[in-house]
mmCIF file of C-alpha atoms in Angstrom:
data_model
loop_
_atom_site.group_PDB
_atom_site.id
_atom_site.type_symbol
_atom_site.label_atom_id
_atom_site.label_comp_id
_atom_site.label_asym_id
_atom_site.label_seq_id
_atom_site.Cartn_x
_atom_site.Cartn_y
_atom_site.Cartn_z
ATOM 1 C CA MET O 42 112.558 -37.622 32.983
ATOM 2 C CA ALA O 43 112.571 -37.754 29.189
ATOM 3 C CA ASN O 44 109.553 -36.734 27.163
ATOM 4 C CA ARG O 45 108.034 -39.368 24.922
ATOM 5 C CA THR O 46 105.559 -38.972 22.103
ATOM 6 C CA GLN O 47 102.409 -40.684 23.318
ATOM 7 C CA PHE O 48 101.104 -41.601 19.879
ATOM 8 C CA GLU O 49 103.059 -41.843 16.680
ATOM 9 C CA ILE O 50 102.283 -43.470 13.356
ATOM 10 C CA ASN O 51 105.094 -45.710 12.075
ATOM 11 C CA GLY O 52 104.419 -47.944 9.124
ATOM 12 C CA ALA O 53 103.444 -48.188 5.507
ATOM 13 C CA LEU O 54 99.794 -47.756 4.615
ATOM 14 C CA ASP O 55 98.371 -50.641 2.551
ATOM 15 C CA THR O 56 96.447 -49.047 -0.307
ATOM 16 C CA ASN O 57 94.856 -52.429 -1.110
ATOM 17 C CA ASN O 58 92.714 -52.052 2.030
ATOM 18 C CA ASN O 59 89.612 -49.908 1.801
ATOM 19 C CA VAL O 60 89.936 -46.325 3.007
ATOM 20 C CA LEU O 61 87.728 -46.690 6.095
ATOM 21 C CA ASP O 62 89.674 -49.736 7.341
ATOM 22 C CA ASN O 63 92.956 -47.833 6.935
ATOM 23 C CA LEU O 64 91.541 -44.797 8.737
ATOM 24 C CA ASN O 65 90.248 -46.914 11.632
ATOM 25 C CA THR O 66 93.629 -48.644 12.005
ATOM 26 C CA LEU O 67 95.429 -45.280 11.951
ATOM 27 C CA ALA O 68 92.957 -43.860 14.480
ATOM 28 C CA ASN O 69 93.545 -46.768 16.874
ATOM 29 C CA ALA O 70 97.307 -46.208 16.707
ATOM 30 C CA ALA O 71 96.737 -42.497 17.364
ATOM 31 C CA GLY O 72 94.497 -42.982 20.401
ATOM 32 C CA CYS O 73 91.184 -41.956 18.864
ATOM 33 C CA PHE O 74 88.321 -43.328 16.817
ATOM 34 C CA LEU O 75 86.231 -42.235 13.876
ATOM 35 C CA THR O 76 82.499 -41.782 13.836
ATOM 36 C CA TRP O 77 79.991 -40.409 11.363
ATOM 37 C CA ASP O 78 78.475 -37.088 12.435
ATOM 38 C CA PRO O 79 75.078 -36.771 10.728
ATOM 39 C CA ASN O 80 74.800 -33.110 11.770
ATOM 40 C CA LYS O 81 78.018 -32.206 9.937
ATOM 41 C CA GLY O 82 77.595 -34.809 7.202
ATOM 42 C CA GLN O 83 81.180 -36.005 7.585
ATOM 43 C CA TRP O 84 83.479 -38.301 9.536
ATOM 44 C CA VAL O 85 84.861 -36.824 12.761
ATOM 45 C CA VAL O 86 87.646 -37.854 15.126
ATOM 46 C CA ILE O 87 86.901 -38.479 18.801
ATOM 47 C CA LEU O 88 89.853 -38.681 21.171
ATOM 48 C CA ASN O 89 89.984 -41.804 23.329
ATOM 49 C CA THR O 90 90.588 -39.989 26.602
ATOM 50 C CA THR O 91 88.923 -39.005 29.830
ATOM 51 C CA SER O 92 86.904 -35.816 29.942
ATOM 52 C CA ASN O 93 83.938 -34.143 31.584
ATOM 53 C CA SER O 94 80.345 -35.066 30.841
ATOM 54 C CA ILE O 95 78.695 -32.849 28.228
ATOM 55 C CA LYS O 96 75.087 -33.893 28.914
ATOM 56 C CA SER O 97 73.171 -35.104 31.973
ATOM 57 C CA PHE O 98 70.175 -37.401 31.880
ATOM 58 C CA SER O 99 67.581 -37.716 34.639
ATOM 59 C CA ASP O 100 63.862 -38.368 35.128
ATOM 60 C CA SER O 101 63.188 -35.031 33.451
ATOM 61 C CA ASN O 102 64.554 -36.039 30.034
ATOM 62 C CA ILE O 103 64.449 -39.875 30.018
ATOM 63 C CA LEU O 104 61.265 -41.205 28.450
ATOM 64 C CA GLY O 105 60.140 -44.731 29.309
ATOM 65 C CA ASP O 106 62.151 -47.727 30.454
ATOM 66 C CA ILE O 107 65.877 -47.942 31.148
ATOM 67 C CA ASN O 108 67.569 -51.217 30.130
ATOM 68 C CA VAL O 109 71.003 -52.123 31.515
ATOM 69 C CA SER O 110 73.014 -54.986 30.002
ATOM 70 C CA GLY O 111 76.559 -56.126 29.387
ATOM 71 C CA SER O 112 78.676 -59.027 28.259
ATOM 72 C CA GLY O 113 78.573 -62.374 29.990
ATOM 73 C CA LEU O 114 81.583 -63.967 31.647
ATOM 74 C CA THR O 115 82.332 -66.014 28.543
ATOM 75 C CA GLU O 116 82.668 -62.836 26.442
ATOM 76 C CA LEU O 117 85.090 -60.880 28.659
ATOM 77 C CA PHE O 118 88.709 -60.574 27.567
ATOM 78 C CA ASN O 119 91.297 -61.032 30.309
ATOM 79 C CA ALA O 120 94.453 -61.071 28.194
ATOM 80 C CA VAL O 121 95.713 -59.321 25.087
ATOM 81 C CA SER O 122 98.229 -60.314 22.446
ATOM 82 C CA ALA O 123 99.314 -57.423 20.222
ATOM 83 C CA LYS O 124 101.491 -58.045 17.160
ATOM 84 C CA PHE O 125 103.555 -55.140 15.847
ATOM 85 C CA PRO O 126 106.671 -54.511 13.703
ATOM 86 C CA ASN O 127 109.378 -53.825 16.314
ATOM 87 C CA SER O 128 111.821 -51.119 15.213
ATOM 88 C CA ASP O 129 114.422 -52.453 17.686
ATOM 89 C CA THR O 130 114.627 -55.696 15.685
ATOM 90 C CA ARG O 131 114.521 -54.195 12.180
ATOM 91 C CA ASP O 132 110.714 -54.256 12.003
ATOM 92 C CA THR O 133 110.365 -57.995 12.512
ATOM 93 C CA ILE O 134 107.014 -58.969 14.016
ATOM 94 C CA ASP O 135 107.066 -58.871 17.793
ATOM 95 C CA VAL O 136 104.316 -59.579 20.309
ATOM 96 C CA VAL O 137 103.251 -57.794 23.484
ATOM 97 C CA GLU O 138 101.208 -59.955 25.841
ATOM 98 C CA LEU O 139 99.387 -58.617 28.891
ATOM 99 C CA THR O 140 96.949 -60.243 31.306
ATOM 100 C CA THR O 141 94.354 -58.959 33.744
ATOM 101 C CA PRO O 142 95.458 -59.533 37.355
ATOM 102 C CA ASP O 143 93.622 -62.378 39.098
ATOM 103 C CA ALA O 144 92.211 -59.917 41.644
ATOM 104 C CA ASP O 145 90.399 -58.061 38.818
ATOM 105 C CA ARG O 146 88.852 -61.184 37.299
ATOM 106 C CA PHE O 147 85.396 -62.520 38.133
ATOM 107 C CA GLU O 148 84.771 -65.932 39.659
ATOM 108 C CA GLU O 149 84.478 -68.645 37.015
ATOM 109 C CA GLU O 150 85.823 -66.286 34.311
ATOM 110 C CA ILE O 151 87.365 -68.373 31.534
ATOM 111 C CA ASP O 152 90.622 -67.412 29.822
ATOM 112 C CA ASN O 153 89.902 -65.301 26.748
ATOM 113 C CA THR O 154 92.613 -63.486 24.784
ATOM 114 C CA LEU O 155 92.013 -60.415 22.633
ATOM 115 C CA GLU O 156 94.276 -60.579 19.584
ATOM 116 C CA ILE O 157 95.129 -57.321 17.837
ATOM 117 C CA THR O 158 97.545 -56.265 15.129
ATOM 118 C CA LEU O 159 99.205 -52.848 15.195
ATOM 119 C CA PRO O 160 100.723 -52.384 11.729
ATOM 120 C CA TYR O 161 101.369 -48.643 12.226
ATOM 121 C CA THR O 162 103.071 -48.944 15.618
ATOM 122 C CA ASN O 163 106.715 -50.008 15.712
ATOM 123 C CA ASP O 164 107.622 -48.805 19.213
ATOM 124 C CA PRO O 165 107.370 -51.518 21.919
ATOM 125 C CA VAL O 166 106.315 -49.034 24.623
ATOM 126 C CA GLN O 167 103.553 -47.585 22.456
ATOM 127 C CA ALA O 168 102.398 -51.090 21.479
ATOM 128 C CA GLN O 169 102.215 -52.043 25.155
ATOM 129 C CA TYR O 170 100.260 -48.869 25.965
ATOM 130 C CA ILE O 171 97.724 -49.496 23.176
ATOM 131 C CA ALA O 172 97.377 -53.168 24.164
ATOM 132 C CA ALA O 173 96.761 -52.232 27.819
ATOM 133 C CA ARG O 174 94.184 -49.602 26.821
ATOM 134 C CA GLU O 175 92.309 -52.043 24.570
ATOM 135 C CA LEU O 176 92.285 -54.742 27.261
ATOM 136 C CA LYS O 177 91.034 -52.407 30.003
ATOM 137 C CA GLN O 178 88.365 -50.851 27.791
ATOM 138 C CA SER O 179 87.172 -54.255 26.585
ATOM 139 C CA ARG O 180 86.203 -55.047 30.196
ATOM 140 C CA LEU O 181 84.084 -51.885 30.544
ATOM 141 C CA ASP O 182 81.008 -52.940 28.668
ATOM 142 C CA THR O 183 77.912 -51.766 30.515
ATOM 143 C CA ILE O 184 75.240 -50.826 27.990
ATOM 144 C CA ILE O 185 72.466 -48.510 29.126
ATOM 145 C CA GLU O 186 69.558 -48.056 26.720
ATOM 146 C CA PHE O 187 66.835 -45.456 27.078
ATOM 147 C CA SER O 188 64.767 -43.034 25.019
ATOM 148 C CA THR O 189 65.060 -39.315 25.526
ATOM 149 C CA ASN O 190 63.586 -36.102 24.226
ATOM 150 C CA PHE O 191 64.865 -33.895 21.404
ATOM 151 C CA GLU O 192 67.510 -32.254 23.659
ATOM 152 C CA ALA O 193 69.853 -35.174 22.934
ATOM 153 C CA ASN O 194 69.764 -34.750 19.142
ATOM 154 C CA THR O 195 73.125 -32.954 19.219
ATOM 155 C CA LEU O 196 74.952 -35.883 20.887
ATOM 156 C CA LYS O 197 77.210 -38.112 18.833
ATOM 157 C CA ALA O 198 78.962 -41.421 19.383
ATOM 158 C CA GLY O 199 81.776 -41.042 21.890
ATOM 159 C CA ASP O 200 80.278 -38.094 23.779
ATOM 160 C CA LEU O 201 80.488 -38.513 27.536
ATOM 161 C CA ILE O 202 77.205 -38.337 29.417
ATOM 162 C CA ASP O 203 76.001 -38.906 32.951
#
């Protein structure tokens, strides 16, 4: 089996865009995201991957109510259309389209397509991988809100908790 680079940046950076937009687009193509770390006073990169929990929450450190919410059926994406410059066709714009299998959709779920552009990805396999990741993660949207004690002050966006 041949080895393949999982993430690779291929494309010209548009200096007319603001810096943060360019960095976020590059981060998406590289399988990560940027967040501001107030403890360090700088932007940090968080890998978009599975990992172990770094902090546990329970009755001992949750203060008050716990609110659980998520998107409604009309806000769920069940298809993705990703445009990218395909290197196999001399960087002409190509499209990868993926859909969620019917077995994974909810009853009465309407068709809703997530449209993304991948200007720094010119490999069809990588574009398909990114599109699949974005579609799957867009369907995982449970939001749990609670207040906690000072022990959680070291957590930052993207940290995995349980």
